[in-house]
């Protein structure tokens, strides 16, 4: 058995929770939470932590970069691989908010989508 | 010189200015002009590319640009003009505005009502009394955010962050993801003023240490920053000798608080609260000068943009009412901060408010299992228990509009009952 201490992020109370994990890292139990949302978060965070990633990528012919995000939460362990991949992506204007830039990024099921629109530069 | 008249002039097109414009138009005000000094509307949200905005208002987590775009789309749908690249130079007490832009030059605009929505700015190095040399490589966190997210370049490679406000935490993650090494986040208080979520997802996720009760005691570098020293502080925030830690770094980011930007308000002769650094307002967001309203971060610094929008919808509605009926509600009640409470807004309440009144304030410390109490003339008019009251989260208490006609005294006091804890 292994114990892990984590801080709940659901509300400003910020409960310090102790999670018991089995030998193979599986979730066993949690103490220190003051509500059921804390228990759910502790389990998720200790078994498969998820994050939404946001970044910017260059737009050819524009000085302003394009802000993007994953369309849903992706496994935390894939953050650096996704950032590395985005370092090699460039788009051309025009781009619309919500447009898919990279579909199913690294097999996570989430797309990289634009979070703002870029018009064609006026000549 | 050009002269122009509009019913409603709004200074700033961040979330506050946009929401105020939308609600005034929806209340039937046709002649509205929004002035914006940047080249695009959206305010600071444009550079806040992280997600987490809009949970209260839209019930989903949006990024800053997405949140702003919803209001921008609505403003365009309503055909409300937003003039970008236009800097307001002055606002007078009789609602005459002077402004300047490259395309239209210097202008004078008279307005039936004015809404001030200029937002806030970051506390700069000069206001922090940091020792050391005046080298390059020291930026406010928001400036670094603008460089990385809007202008597409990195301000440095090895970074220390002073202050643990949310922008500093967000930038710790942002700089790390873009390849910089963030060595430490340093906070003088025994607790962070940032959200738990940001402590976990921006610092802990990347193994960035948070030094509580520490501050910067030296800054080194001739041309460019080469290193800093931090030290632990005692209860009086004085550095403790022998606790110094040295860091070699080329960049120091400052995330040490936000200050409402009220030079224009002061020029108009508006009363400014020393506690919020924003205008003193009544429950309808009207300042001490009739017909001039204030909302968003220029009024008091919010933690959630959803609250900014909500407050600004009210300001737009109140300004519309002023324009239509020259309605100026005389205030009867004065709101005072009691123990544990700082900077309650609004500071004045009219005799018979048209809507329920939301009192917003920051607790002066961390209180666990405490109760916020509102009193008037020795009589308790509201109690609200909470597991935590913390300076990092604005507290909101709602007083029903029917309540006010039953009050005999005119002084309303807000206080927190409970023990202050250390985080």
Tab-separated table of N, CA, C and O in Angstrom, chain A:
chain	number	residue	atom	x	y	z
A	1	UNK	N	0.839	-1.206	0.000
A	1	UNK	CA	0.000	0.000	0.000
A	1	UNK	C	0.872	1.253	0.000
A	1	UNK	O	1.908	1.315	0.638
A	2	UNK	N	0.391	2.244	-0.740
A	2	UNK	CA	1.143	3.471	-0.897
A	2	UNK	C	0.194	4.628	-0.604
A	2	UNK	O	-0.973	4.574	-0.987
A	3	UNK	N	0.661	5.670	0.062
A	3	UNK	CA	-0.179	6.841	0.316
A	3	UNK	C	0.296	8.034	-0.504
A	3	UNK	O	1.492	8.244	-0.648
A	4	UNK	N	-0.684	8.777	-1.021
A	4	UNK	CA	-0.345	9.953	-1.791
A	4	UNK	C	-1.186	11.117	-1.257
A	4	UNK	O	-2.382	10.946	-1.014
A	5	UNK	N	-0.563	12.273	-1.039
A	5	UNK	CA	-1.318	13.435	-0.525
A	5	UNK	C	-1.572	14.395	-1.683
A	5	UNK	O	-0.639	14.779	-2.396
A	6	UNK	N	-2.837	14.739	-1.888
A	6	UNK	CA	-3.145	15.692	-2.958
A	6	UNK	C	-4.100	16.775	-2.440
A	6	UNK	O	-4.806	16.575	-1.451
A	7	UNK	N	-4.077	17.926	-3.119
A	7	UNK	CA	-4.964	19.041	-2.769
A	7	UNK	C	-6.140	19.036	-3.725
A	7	UNK	O	-5.958	18.966	-4.939
A	8	UNK	N	-7.338	19.128	-3.170
A	8	UNK	CA	-8.540	19.162	-4.008
A	8	UNK	C	-8.648	20.534	-4.688
A	8	UNK	O	-8.350	21.560	-4.087
A	9	UNK	N	-9.049	20.530	-5.955
A	9	UNK	CA	-9.136	21.800	-6.693
A	9	UNK	C	-10.567	22.229	-6.968
A	9	UNK	O	-10.805	23.205	-7.661
A	10	UNK	N	-11.539	21.488	-6.440
A	10	UNK	CA	-12.928	21.788	-6.779
A	10	UNK	C	-13.445	23.105	-6.219
A	10	UNK	O	-14.312	23.732	-6.809
A	11	UNK	N	-12.943	23.530	-5.069
A	11	UNK	CA	-13.425	24.789	-4.484
A	11	UNK	C	-12.324	25.402	-3.632
A	11	UNK	O	-11.283	24.788	-3.424
A	12	UNK	N	-12.537	26.632	-3.125
A	12	UNK	CA	-11.460	27.314	-2.392
A	12	UNK	C	-11.067	26.654	-1.069
A	12	UNK	O	-10.036	26.999	-0.509
A	13	UNK	N	-11.885	25.728	-0.548
A	13	UNK	CA	-11.526	25.073	0.721
A	13	UNK	C	-10.188	24.358	0.547
A	13	UNK	O	-9.324	24.378	1.428
A	14	UNK	N	-9.978	23.717	-0.589
A	14	UNK	CA	-8.690	23.080	-0.884
A	14	UNK	C	-8.329	21.965	0.074
A	14	UNK	O	-7.234	21.964	0.652
A	15	UNK	N	-9.234	21.000	0.273
A	15	UNK	CA	-8.983	19.894	1.212
A	15	UNK	C	-7.689	19.166	0.867
A	15	UNK	O	-7.419	18.889	-0.299
A	16	UNK	N	-6.904	18.878	1.916
A	16	UNK	CA	-5.717	18.038	1.736
A	16	UNK	C	-6.201	16.608	1.920
A	16	UNK	O	-6.661	16.230	2.984
A	17	UNK	N	-6.106	15.808	0.870
A	17	UNK	CA	-6.661	14.449	0.916
A	17	UNK	C	-5.526	13.434	0.863
A	17	UNK	O	-4.523	13.639	0.178
A	18	UNK	N	-5.708	12.344	1.603
A	18	UNK	CA	-4.738	11.244	1.551
A	18	UNK	C	-5.372	10.100	0.783
A	18	UNK	O	-6.442	9.616	1.146
A	19	UNK	N	-4.718	9.690	-0.278
A	19	UNK	CA	-5.248	8.613	-1.117
A	19	UNK	C	-4.408	7.366	-0.881
A	19	UNK	O	-3.170	7.428	-0.924
A	20	UNK	N	-5.056	6.232	-0.614
A	20	UNK	CA	-4.338	4.951	-0.499
A	20	UNK	C	-4.348	4.272	-1.853
A	20	UNK	O	-5.397	4.160	-2.487
A	21	UNK	N	-3.178	3.843	-2.272
A	21	UNK	CA	-3.041	3.162	-3.561
A	21	UNK	C	-2.543	1.747	-3.321
A	21	UNK	O	-1.762	1.494	-2.396
A	22	UNK	N	-2.991	0.800	-4.170
A	22	UNK	CA	-2.520	-0.582	-4.051
A	22	UNK	C	-1.117	-0.706	-4.652
A	22	UNK	O	-0.590	0.245	-5.230
A	23	UNK	N	-0.536	-1.902	-4.521
A	23	UNK	CA	0.826	-2.157	-5.038
A	23	UNK	C	0.966	-1.726	-6.507
A	23	UNK	O	1.969	-1.133	-6.901
A	24	UNK	N	-0.062	-2.053	-7.320
A	24	UNK	CA	0.028	-1.742	-8.748
A	24	UNK	C	-0.472	-0.332	-9.076
A	24	UNK	O	-0.748	-0.021	-10.234
A	25	UNK	N	-0.611	0.516	-8.052
A	25	UNK	CA	-0.988	1.910	-8.290
A	25	UNK	C	-2.482	2.138	-8.401
A	25	UNK	O	-2.921	3.240	-8.718
A	26	UNK	N	-3.297	1.111	-8.153
A	26	UNK	CA	-4.749	1.249	-8.241
A	26	UNK	C	-5.303	2.020	-7.049
A	26	UNK	O	-4.734	2.007	-5.951
A	27	UNK	N	-6.440	2.684	-7.258
A	27	UNK	CA	-7.078	3.485	-6.215
A	27	UNK	C	-7.758	2.569	-5.196
A	27	UNK	O	-8.491	1.655	-5.568
A	28	UNK	N	-7.489	2.766	-3.900
A	28	UNK	CA	-8.131	1.956	-2.853
A	28	UNK	C	-9.135	2.794	-2.065
A	28	UNK	O	-10.318	2.480	-2.021
A	29	UNK	N	-8.649	3.900	-1.465
A	29	UNK	CA	-9.572	4.733	-0.679
A	29	UNK	C	-9.003	6.141	-0.532
A	29	UNK	O	-7.841	6.393	-0.831
A	30	UNK	N	-9.867	7.050	-0.062
A	30	UNK	CA	-9.432	8.425	0.163
A	30	UNK	C	-9.966	8.918	1.503
A	30	UNK	O	-11.089	8.587	1.887
A	31	UNK	N	-9.149	9.703	2.231
A	31	UNK	CA	-9.610	10.351	3.456
A	31	UNK	C	-9.227	11.828	3.383
A	31	UNK	O	-8.342	12.195	2.617
A	32	UNK	N	-9.916	12.662	4.173
A	32	UNK	CA	-9.572	14.082	4.226
A	32	UNK	C	-10.466	14.943	3.356
A	32	UNK	O	-10.449	16.162	3.456
A	33	UNK	N	-11.254	14.321	2.498
A	33	UNK	CA	-12.184	15.101	1.670
A	33	UNK	C	-13.411	15.464	2.509
A	33	UNK	O	-13.784	14.716	3.415
A	34	UNK	N	-14.039	16.619	2.217
A	34	UNK	CA	-15.230	17.002	2.976
A	34	UNK	C	-16.490	16.925	2.123
A	34	UNK	O	-17.569	17.273	2.574
A	35	UNK	N	-16.356	16.495	0.863
A	35	UNK	CA	-17.548	16.334	0.036
A	35	UNK	C	-17.308	15.250	-1.017
A	35	UNK	O	-16.164	14.869	-1.264
A	36	UNK	N	-18.376	14.729	-1.647
A	36	UNK	CA	-18.208	13.642	-2.619
A	36	UNK	C	-17.415	14.052	-3.860
A	36	UNK	O	-16.754	13.218	-4.473
A	37	UNK	N	-17.461	15.356	-4.214
A	37	UNK	CA	-16.704	15.800	-5.389
A	37	UNK	C	-15.211	15.578	-5.185
A	37	UNK	O	-14.472	15.261	-6.113
A	38	UNK	N	-14.776	15.740	-3.914
A	38	UNK	CA	-13.366	15.550	-3.580
A	38	UNK	C	-12.949	14.114	-3.831
A	38	UNK	O	-11.878	13.851	-4.394
A	39	UNK	N	-13.808	13.157	-3.439
A	39	UNK	CA	-13.494	11.732	-3.611
A	39	UNK	C	-13.371	11.392	-5.093
A	39	UNK	O	-12.453	10.684	-5.509
A	40	UNK	N	-14.292	11.928	-5.905
A	40	UNK	CA	-14.255	11.672	-7.354
A	40	UNK	C	-12.969	12.218	-7.971
A	40	UNK	O	-12.316	11.556	-8.775
A	41	UNK	N	-12.627	13.459	-7.549
A	41	UNK	CA	-11.422	14.088	-8.088
A	41	UNK	C	-10.182	13.286	-7.691
A	41	UNK	O	-9.307	13.026	-8.511
A	42	UNK	N	-10.137	12.846	-6.424
A	42	UNK	CA	-8.969	12.100	-5.928
A	42	UNK	C	-8.776	10.826	-6.741
A	42	UNK	O	-7.666	10.479	-7.125
A	43	UNK	N	-9.870	10.128	-7.011
A	43	UNK	CA	-9.785	8.878	-7.760
A	43	UNK	C	-9.284	9.135	-9.183
A	43	UNK	O	-8.357	8.494	-9.665
A	44	UNK	N	-9.888	10.130	-9.839
A	44	UNK	CA	-9.491	10.475	-11.212
A	44	UNK	C	-8.020	10.889	-11.257
A	44	UNK	O	-7.252	10.442	-12.113
A	45	UNK	N	-7.644	11.735	-10.300
A	45	UNK	CA	-6.292	12.295	-10.296
A	45	UNK	C	-5.233	11.215	-10.044
A	45	UNK	O	-4.119	11.311	-10.542
A	46	UNK	N	-5.610	10.181	-9.283
A	46	UNK	CA	-4.626	9.139	-8.965
A	46	UNK	C	-4.624	8.002	-9.977
A	46	UNK	O	-3.690	7.202	-10.020
A	47	UNK	N	-5.672	7.884	-10.778
A	47	UNK	CA	-5.697	6.806	-11.760
A	47	UNK	C	-5.381	7.335	-13.164
A	47	UNK	O	-4.469	6.845	-13.811
A	48	UNK	N	-6.125	8.359	-13.599
A	48	UNK	CA	-5.811	8.929	-14.909
A	48	UNK	C	-5.989	10.444	-14.881
A	48	UNK	O	-7.043	10.964	-15.237
A	49	UNK	N	-4.949	11.178	-14.434
A	49	UNK	CA	-5.092	12.646	-14.365
A	49	UNK	C	-5.264	13.244	-15.766
A	49	UNK	O	-4.566	12.854	-16.696
A	50	UNK	N	-6.222	14.175	-15.881
A	50	UNK	CA	-6.550	14.776	-17.183
A	50	UNK	C	-6.374	16.296	-17.125
A	50	UNK	O	-6.628	16.905	-16.096
A	51	UNK	N	-5.964	16.876	-18.247
A	51	UNK	CA	-5.823	18.325	-18.331
A	51	UNK	C	-6.248	18.802	-19.724
A	51	UNK	O	-6.033	18.103	-20.701
A	52	UNK	N	-6.814	20.024	-19.763
A	52	UNK	CA	-7.002	20.690	-21.059
A	52	UNK	C	-5.707	21.454	-21.325
A	52	UNK	O	-5.181	22.115	-20.430
A	53	UNK	N	-5.167	21.334	-22.536
A	53	UNK	CA	-3.925	22.048	-22.869
A	53	UNK	C	-4.255	23.236	-23.758
A	53	UNK	O	-5.038	23.106	-24.702
A	54	UNK	N	-3.650	24.392	-23.451
A	54	UNK	CA	-3.788	25.553	-24.342
A	54	UNK	C	-2.401	26.007	-24.759
A	54	UNK	O	-1.435	25.826	-24.027
A	55	UNK	N	-2.306	26.571	-25.950
A	55	UNK	CA	-1.013	27.013	-26.485
A	55	UNK	C	-1.254	28.029	-27.588
A	55	UNK	O	-2.414	28.358	-27.883
A	56	UNK	N	-0.181	28.540	-28.182
A	56	UNK	CA	-0.319	29.367	-29.387
A	56	UNK	C	0.549	28.770	-30.481
A	56	UNK	O	1.571	28.157	-30.194
A	57	UNK	N	0.117	28.927	-31.730
A	57	UNK	CA	0.920	28.473	-32.864
A	57	UNK	C	1.036	29.607	-33.876
A	57	UNK	O	0.153	30.472	-33.951
A	58	UNK	N	2.133	29.628	-34.650
A	58	UNK	CA	2.322	30.723	-35.595
A	58	UNK	C	1.348	30.663	-36.776
A	58	UNK	O	0.920	29.580	-37.174
A	59	UNK	N	0.981	31.844	-37.276
A	59	UNK	CA	0.130	31.948	-38.462
A	59	UNK	C	0.994	32.551	-39.555
A	59	UNK	O	1.540	33.636	-39.368
A	60	UNK	N	1.125	31.839	-40.682
A	60	UNK	CA	1.996	32.377	-41.730
A	60	UNK	C	1.380	33.664	-42.280
A	60	UNK	O	0.173	33.744	-42.513
A	61	UNK	N	2.192	34.670	-42.438
A	61	UNK	CA	1.726	35.951	-42.960
A	61	UNK	C	1.037	36.828	-41.933
A	61	UNK	O	0.424	37.822	-42.280
A	62	UNK	N	1.103	36.465	-40.631
A	62	UNK	CA	0.492	37.308	-39.605
A	62	UNK	C	1.460	37.465	-38.438
A	62	UNK	O	2.213	36.540	-38.118
A	63	UNK	N	1.425	38.620	-37.817
A	63	UNK	CA	2.280	38.820	-36.644
A	63	UNK	C	1.673	38.209	-35.398
A	63	UNK	O	2.362	37.887	-34.448
A	64	UNK	N	0.341	38.073	-35.403
A	64	UNK	CA	-0.349	37.546	-34.231
A	64	UNK	C	-0.400	36.028	-34.283
A	64	UNK	O	-0.859	35.459	-35.269
A	65	UNK	N	0.056	35.340	-33.241
A	65	UNK	CA	-0.094	33.888	-33.242
A	65	UNK	C	-1.558	33.490	-32.985
A	65	UNK	O	-2.354	34.302	-32.526
A	66	UNK	N	-1.876	32.253	-33.292
A	66	UNK	CA	-3.233	31.732	-33.085
A	66	UNK	C	-3.273	30.968	-31.767
A	66	UNK	O	-2.435	30.096	-31.529
A	67	UNK	N	-4.260	31.284	-30.907
A	67	UNK	CA	-4.412	30.523	-29.667
A	67	UNK	C	-5.241	29.278	-29.944
A	67	UNK	O	-6.212	29.324	-30.702
A	68	UNK	N	-4.826	28.160	-29.352
A	68	UNK	CA	-5.510	26.875	-29.565
A	68	UNK	C	-5.699	26.150	-28.236
A	68	UNK	O	-5.078	26.508	-27.235
A	69	UNK	N	-6.572	25.122	-28.240
A	69	UNK	CA	-6.743	24.285	-27.045
A	69	UNK	C	-7.096	22.871	-27.489
A	69	UNK	O	-7.463	22.654	-28.652
A	70	UNK	N	-6.980	21.927	-26.563
A	70	UNK	CA	-7.504	20.595	-26.847
A	70	UNK	C	-9.016	20.674	-26.655
A	70	UNK	O	-9.490	21.349	-25.733
A	71	UNK	N	-9.773	19.981	-27.515
A	71	UNK	CA	-11.235	20.104	-27.458
A	71	UNK	C	-11.807	19.460	-26.200
A	71	UNK	O	-12.974	19.666	-25.869
A	72	UNK	N	-10.995	18.679	-25.500
A	72	UNK	CA	-11.422	18.092	-24.232
A	72	UNK	C	-10.188	17.779	-23.425
A	72	UNK	O	-9.064	17.987	-23.892
A	73	UNK	N	-10.379	17.286	-22.175
A	73	UNK	CA	-9.202	16.966	-21.364
A	73	UNK	C	-8.433	15.774	-21.938
A	73	UNK	O	-9.048	14.841	-22.463
A	74	UNK	N	-7.119	15.820	-21.846
A	74	UNK	CA	-6.265	14.733	-22.340
A	74	UNK	C	-5.380	14.254	-21.182
A	74	UNK	O	-5.196	14.982	-20.203
A	75	UNK	N	-4.858	13.026	-21.271
A	75	UNK	CA	-3.997	12.531	-20.188
A	75	UNK	C	-2.816	13.468	-19.947
A	75	UNK	O	-2.171	13.934	-20.885
A	76	UNK	N	-2.581	13.739	-18.649
A	76	UNK	CA	-1.527	14.668	-18.242
A	76	UNK	C	-0.169	14.260	-18.805
A	76	UNK	O	0.638	15.107	-19.177
A	77	UNK	N	0.074	12.929	-18.877
A	77	UNK	CA	1.397	12.463	-19.321
A	77	UNK	C	1.681	12.806	-20.787
A	77	UNK	O	2.807	12.747	-21.234
A	78	UNK	N	0.612	13.185	-21.526
A	78	UNK	CA	0.827	13.501	-22.952
A	78	UNK	C	1.103	14.987	-23.185
A	78	UNK	O	1.306	15.411	-24.328
A	79	UNK	N	1.098	15.789	-22.114
A	79	UNK	CA	1.249	17.246	-22.292
A	79	UNK	C	2.523	17.586	-23.064
A	79	UNK	O	2.479	18.308	-24.059
A	80	UNK	N	3.656	17.031	-22.640
A	80	UNK	CA	4.901	17.483	-23.283
A	80	UNK	C	4.985	16.991	-24.723
A	80	UNK	O	5.475	17.704	-25.599
A	81	UNK	N	4.462	15.795	-25.008
A	81	UNK	CA	4.455	15.300	-26.394
A	81	UNK	C	3.562	16.177	-27.275
A	81	UNK	O	3.911	16.490	-28.421
A	82	UNK	N	2.427	16.609	-26.725
A	82	UNK	CA	1.521	17.464	-27.507
A	82	UNK	C	2.156	18.832	-27.751
A	82	UNK	O	2.103	19.372	-28.856
A	83	UNK	N	2.806	19.386	-26.714
A	83	UNK	CA	3.470	20.682	-26.895
A	83	UNK	C	4.574	20.572	-27.949
A	83	UNK	O	4.765	21.480	-28.752
A	84	UNK	N	5.280	19.449	-27.933
A	84	UNK	CA	6.359	19.237	-28.899
A	84	UNK	C	5.791	19.197	-30.314
A	84	UNK	O	6.295	19.828	-31.238
A	85	UNK	N	4.691	18.459	-30.458
A	85	UNK	CA	4.023	18.368	-31.767
A	85	UNK	C	3.554	19.752	-32.247
A	85	UNK	O	3.745	20.119	-33.405
A	86	UNK	N	2.988	20.540	-31.311
A	86	UNK	CA	2.467	21.864	-31.701
A	86	UNK	C	3.595	22.821	-32.106
A	86	UNK	O	3.370	23.769	-32.848
A	87	UNK	N	4.811	22.542	-31.629
A	87	UNK	CA	5.961	23.363	-31.996
A	87	UNK	C	6.263	23.288	-33.485
A	87	UNK	O	6.975	24.142	-34.017
A	88	UNK	N	5.729	22.278	-34.159
A	88	UNK	CA	5.992	22.110	-35.593
A	88	UNK	C	4.766	22.397	-36.459
A	88	UNK	O	4.747	22.049	-37.636
A	89	UNK	N	3.725	22.980	-35.862
A	89	UNK	CA	2.502	23.248	-36.623
A	89	UNK	C	2.420	24.737	-36.950
A	89	UNK	O	2.640	25.584	-36.086
A	90	UNK	N	2.141	25.045	-38.210
A	90	UNK	CA	1.884	26.429	-38.631
A	90	UNK	C	0.577	26.413	-39.414
A	90	UNK	O	0.294	25.443	-40.114
A	91	UNK	N	-0.224	27.471	-39.287
A	91	UNK	CA	-1.465	27.527	-40.062
A	91	UNK	C	-1.462	28.769	-40.952
A	91	UNK	O	-0.661	29.685	-40.753
A	92	UNK	N	-2.368	28.786	-41.923
A	92	UNK	CA	-2.522	29.967	-42.764
A	92	UNK	C	-3.891	30.574	-42.508
A	92	UNK	O	-4.863	29.845	-42.313
A	93	UNK	N	-3.961	31.892	-42.552
A	93	UNK	CA	-5.242	32.590	-42.395
A	93	UNK	C	-6.073	32.367	-43.672
A	93	UNK	O	-5.483	32.121	-44.733
A	94	UNK	N	-7.391	32.407	-43.633
A	94	UNK	CA	-8.191	32.678	-42.445
A	94	UNK	C	-8.437	31.425	-41.601
A	94	UNK	O	-8.445	30.321	-42.130
A	95	UNK	N	-8.626	31.664	-40.302
A	95	UNK	CA	-8.970	30.580	-39.372
A	95	UNK	C	-10.184	31.043	-38.578
A	95	UNK	O	-10.272	32.214	-38.217
A	96	UNK	N	-11.128	30.140	-38.337
A	96	UNK	CA	-12.309	30.476	-37.534
A	96	UNK	C	-12.215	29.821	-36.169
A	96	UNK	O	-11.703	28.712	-36.046
A	97	UNK	N	-12.750	30.513	-35.150
A	97	UNK	CA	-12.836	29.926	-33.819
A	97	UNK	C	-13.522	28.562	-33.921
A	97	UNK	O	-14.546	28.446	-34.589
A	98	UNK	N	-12.940	27.558	-33.276
A	98	UNK	CA	-13.546	26.230	-33.276
A	98	UNK	C	-13.034	25.327	-34.388
A	98	UNK	O	-13.271	24.115	-34.367
A	99	UNK	N	-12.331	25.919	-35.362
A	99	UNK	CA	-11.799	25.128	-36.478
A	99	UNK	C	-10.780	24.097	-35.972
A	99	UNK	O	-9.968	24.403	-35.101
A	100	UNK	N	-10.831	22.880	-36.536
A	100	UNK	CA	-9.898	21.832	-36.111
A	100	UNK	C	-8.544	22.048	-36.784
A	100	UNK	O	-8.448	22.145	-38.004
A	101	UNK	N	-7.503	22.139	-35.970
A	101	UNK	CA	-6.150	22.367	-36.491
A	101	UNK	C	-5.410	21.026	-36.595
A	101	UNK	O	-4.754	20.734	-37.584
A	102	UNK	N	-5.511	20.190	-35.541
A	102	UNK	CA	-4.945	18.837	-35.563
A	102	UNK	C	-6.033	17.877	-35.063
A	102	UNK	O	-6.424	17.960	-33.903
A	103	UNK	N	-6.556	16.989	-35.934
A	103	UNK	CA	-7.587	16.069	-35.460
A	103	UNK	C	-6.980	14.954	-34.599
A	103	UNK	O	-5.835	14.558	-34.825
A	104	UNK	N	-7.737	14.483	-33.614
A	104	UNK	CA	-7.361	13.353	-32.760
A	104	UNK	C	-5.874	13.394	-32.394
A	104	UNK	O	-5.104	12.497	-32.765
A	105	UNK	N	-5.494	14.421	-31.655
A	105	UNK	CA	-4.068	14.630	-31.397
A	105	UNK	C	-3.465	13.465	-30.595
A	105	UNK	O	-3.983	13.103	-29.537
A	106	UNK	N	-2.445	12.850	-31.133
A	106	UNK	CA	-1.735	11.717	-30.525
A	106	UNK	C	-2.683	10.622	-30.032
A	106	UNK	O	-2.448	10.014	-28.985
A	107	UNK	N	-3.749	10.407	-30.762
A	107	UNK	CA	-4.682	9.329	-30.434
A	107	UNK	C	-5.444	9.513	-29.131
A	107	UNK	O	-5.954	8.566	-28.550
A	108	UNK	N	-5.544	10.771	-28.656
A	108	UNK	CA	-6.241	11.019	-27.387
A	108	UNK	C	-7.752	11.111	-27.584
A	108	UNK	O	-8.505	11.119	-26.618
A	109	UNK	N	-8.193	11.218	-28.837
A	109	UNK	CA	-9.621	11.422	-29.089
A	109	UNK	C	-9.992	12.891	-29.090
A	109	UNK	O	-11.076	13.274	-29.520
A	110	UNK	N	-9.096	13.759	-28.593
A	110	UNK	CA	-9.362	15.200	-28.582
A	110	UNK	C	-8.681	15.842	-29.788
A	110	UNK	O	-7.635	15.386	-30.238
A	111	UNK	N	-9.315	16.901	-30.312
A	111	UNK	CA	-8.722	17.645	-31.414
A	111	UNK	C	-8.028	18.889	-30.862
A	111	UNK	O	-8.397	19.384	-29.800
A	112	UNK	N	-7.062	19.399	-31.612
A	112	UNK	CA	-6.537	20.745	-31.324
A	112	UNK	C	-7.411	21.705	-32.120
A	112	UNK	O	-7.511	21.590	-33.346
A	113	UNK	N	-8.087	22.644	-31.419
A	113	UNK	CA	-8.974	23.578	-32.114
A	113	UNK	C	-8.572	25.031	-31.849
A	113	UNK	O	-7.983	25.346	-30.815
A	114	UNK	N	-8.907	25.891	-32.816
A	114	UNK	CA	-8.601	27.318	-32.688
A	114	UNK	C	-9.528	27.946	-31.660
A	114	UNK	O	-10.713	27.634	-31.608
A	115	UNK	N	-8.978	28.859	-30.806
A	115	UNK	CA	-9.834	29.551	-29.842
A	115	UNK	C	-10.026	31.017	-30.222
A	115	UNK	O	-10.587	31.795	-29.466
A	116	UNK	N	-9.505	31.415	-31.380
A	116	UNK	CA	-9.892	32.730	-31.899
A	116	UNK	C	-9.875	32.673	-33.427
A	116	UNK	O	-9.418	31.681	-34.018
A	117	UNK	N	-10.391	33.706	-34.042
A	117	UNK	CA	-10.435	33.759	-35.498
A	117	UNK	C	-9.322	34.656	-36.000
A	117	UNK	O	-8.972	35.645	-35.353
A	118	UNK	N	-8.742	34.304	-37.138
A	118	UNK	CA	-7.733	35.166	-37.772
A	118	UNK	C	-8.204	35.451	-39.188
A	118	UNK	O	-8.420	34.525	-39.974
A	119	UNK	N	-8.392	36.726	-39.493
A	119	UNK	CA	-8.788	37.101	-40.851
A	119	UNK	C	-7.550	37.152	-41.727
A	119	UNK	O	-6.428	37.181	-41.222
A	120	UNK	N	-7.742	37.153	-43.044
A	120	UNK	CA	-6.610	37.331	-43.951
A	120	UNK	C	-6.075	38.749	-43.747
A	120	UNK	O	-6.852	39.679	-43.549
A	121	UNK	N	-4.774	38.890	-43.747
A	121	UNK	CA	-4.165	40.213	-43.636
A	121	UNK	C	-4.594	41.076	-44.821
A	121	UNK	O	-4.618	40.607	-45.951
A	122	UNK	N	-4.913	42.323	-44.533
A	122	UNK	CA	-5.272	43.240	-45.630
A	122	UNK	C	-4.009	43.621	-46.389
A	122	UNK	O	-2.987	43.911	-45.799
A	123	UNK	N	-4.097	43.601	-47.710
A	123	UNK	CA	-2.905	43.940	-48.511
A	123	UNK	C	-2.874	45.438	-48.795
A	123	UNK	O	-3.876	46.098	-48.824
